[in-house]
């Protein structure tokens, strides 16, 4: 008898992706055929793993569910289940508004999802994942939840307190991912730099990364979602001295004005931000810093926005993303502050920041002309193979394009490339 097909659709961040991978492992272990983000209409049961972080993401989740509700009414699918952050936040409203959904489950609802689909939750498969990212890189979610109090953020309310994943379980996952051909590991969490504070009563991300780097097959380790305040000194040393740890750090600063940072309850000052960046660049001169900024948070007047633009001009981040403030009910900011700027004004500010960043990125890229880099191949695009230096994270940063005419390359392969042309974000290279 043909296996029943389940299609899992993952929305939101890479942490959601890992949750979906746990679900794929459980359902595969129950003899279901599991598809991920597939358009295959033969999968009569669909599970949506939702995001509930900010307006845009919530809207995308709601639209996805509504489209599938229509498909269910049309008889294209039989069963529809929803889990994750949006369901965690708005279960009652969603039940009332979208009756086509068979059931809703929160962020800790994995067991219930498996049961609702008709499987048994297998303790033997706890911590097991079936990677849905390309075979040569994978995400390693080292903790769940967050203990910080950023005033605009609803995540601690959705995901709860910071809970580190035991080191043995992470090393076990890493070994299995490496056995399956994973070469690059992206370390993720809500707040990765707090790893261990609960379980081991101290921050011990440096040790974890060191032990991960000793797993055979893992060639690159990339750190995401670091917190700028209280950055462990041992981690900086490990990043400097460990050749397998990419000279790359994703560290969201959100803002730089003391007034706005206070309103955001970020626990860092303007001076603290500049000092931290100066220290990191002194210790690891070629590090690529990726950051995320937020514009339009209450308290950001013209002067504070000018400060933010000056911060971007002066620091010259290698990689930068910017988001407009989204007032989220249940947050400190929504309770205490007036969201005075229109979405249009916020959008305009975000665009202004990106205009400055585009120019910086183009200048930083043009300085790479003629230089040689070790590239991991990700795939193909037209006449080119695409790949990334250690300074580029998949899906969010730039790519290196190498002519296919220069010979076959496979995803996950490393190749040395000399840069022969540059654009604002992407580079063109020839095999060295
Ligand atoms: S560090 Fe701040 S922004 Fe990030 S998840 Fe925690 S509370 Fe939210």
GROMACS .gro file of N, CA and C and ligand atoms in nm, residues 53 146-150 152-156 190-191 227 254 266, ligand 1:
model
   56
   53UNK      N    1   0.610   3.664   1.432
   53UNK     CA    2   0.703   3.763   1.488
   53UNK      C    3   0.657   3.906   1.466
  146UNK      N    4   1.423   3.285   2.503
  146UNK     CA    5   1.513   3.397   2.530
  146UNK      C    6   1.482   3.461   2.665
  147UNK      N    7   1.589   3.496   2.737
  147UNK     CA    8   1.571   3.559   2.870
  147UNK      C    9   1.579   3.710   2.865
  148UNK      N   10   1.602   3.765   2.745
  148UNK     CA   11   1.619   3.910   2.736
  148UNK      C   12   1.482   3.979   2.730
  149UNK      N   13   1.486   4.114   2.741
  149UNK     CA   14   1.360   4.188   2.753
  149UNK      C   15   1.347   4.298   2.649
  150UNK      N   16   1.394   4.274   2.529
  150UNK     CA   17   1.386   4.379   2.428
  150UNK      C   18   1.239   4.420   2.416
  152UNK      N   19   1.039   4.563   2.210
  152UNK     CA   20   0.956   4.549   2.089
  152UNK      C   21   0.929   4.403   2.056
  153UNK      N   22   0.990   4.310   2.131
  153UNK     CA   23   0.995   4.171   2.086
  153UNK      C   24   0.895   4.081   2.160
  154UNK      N   25   0.822   4.004   2.085
  154UNK     CA   26   0.721   3.914   2.141
  154UNK      C   27   0.775   3.772   2.158
  155UNK      N   28   0.896   3.747   2.109
  155UNK     CA   29   0.948   3.609   2.108
  155UNK      C   30   0.954   3.544   2.247
  156UNK      N   31   1.005   3.615   2.351
  156UNK     CA   32   1.006   3.548   2.482
  156UNK      C   33   0.866   3.503   2.525
  190UNK      N   34   1.772   3.209   1.950
  190UNK     CA   35   1.722   3.346   1.965
  190UNK      C   36   1.837   3.434   2.011
  191UNK      N   37   1.919   3.379   2.100
  191UNK     CA   38   2.033   3.451   2.160
  191UNK      C   39   2.145   3.349   2.179
  227UNK      N   40   2.445   3.818   2.065
  227UNK     CA   41   2.394   3.939   2.129
  227UNK      C   42   2.512   4.029   2.159
  254UNK      N   43   2.030   4.657   1.617
  254UNK     CA   44   1.898   4.720   1.614
  254UNK      C   45   1.903   4.872   1.608
  266UNK      N   46   1.772   4.738   2.526
  266UNK     CA   47   1.871   4.647   2.466
  266UNK      C   48   1.987   4.619   2.560
  433LIG     S1   49   1.738   3.895   2.211
  433LIG    FE1   50   1.576   4.048   2.217
  433LIG     S2   51   1.509   4.060   2.003
  433LIG    FE2   52   1.620   3.869   2.025
  433LIG     S3   53   1.466   3.713   2.072
  433LIG    FE3   54   1.548   3.790   2.266
  433LIG     S4   55   1.407   3.951   2.329
  433LIG    FE4   56   1.374   3.914   2.110
   0.00000   0.00000   0.00000
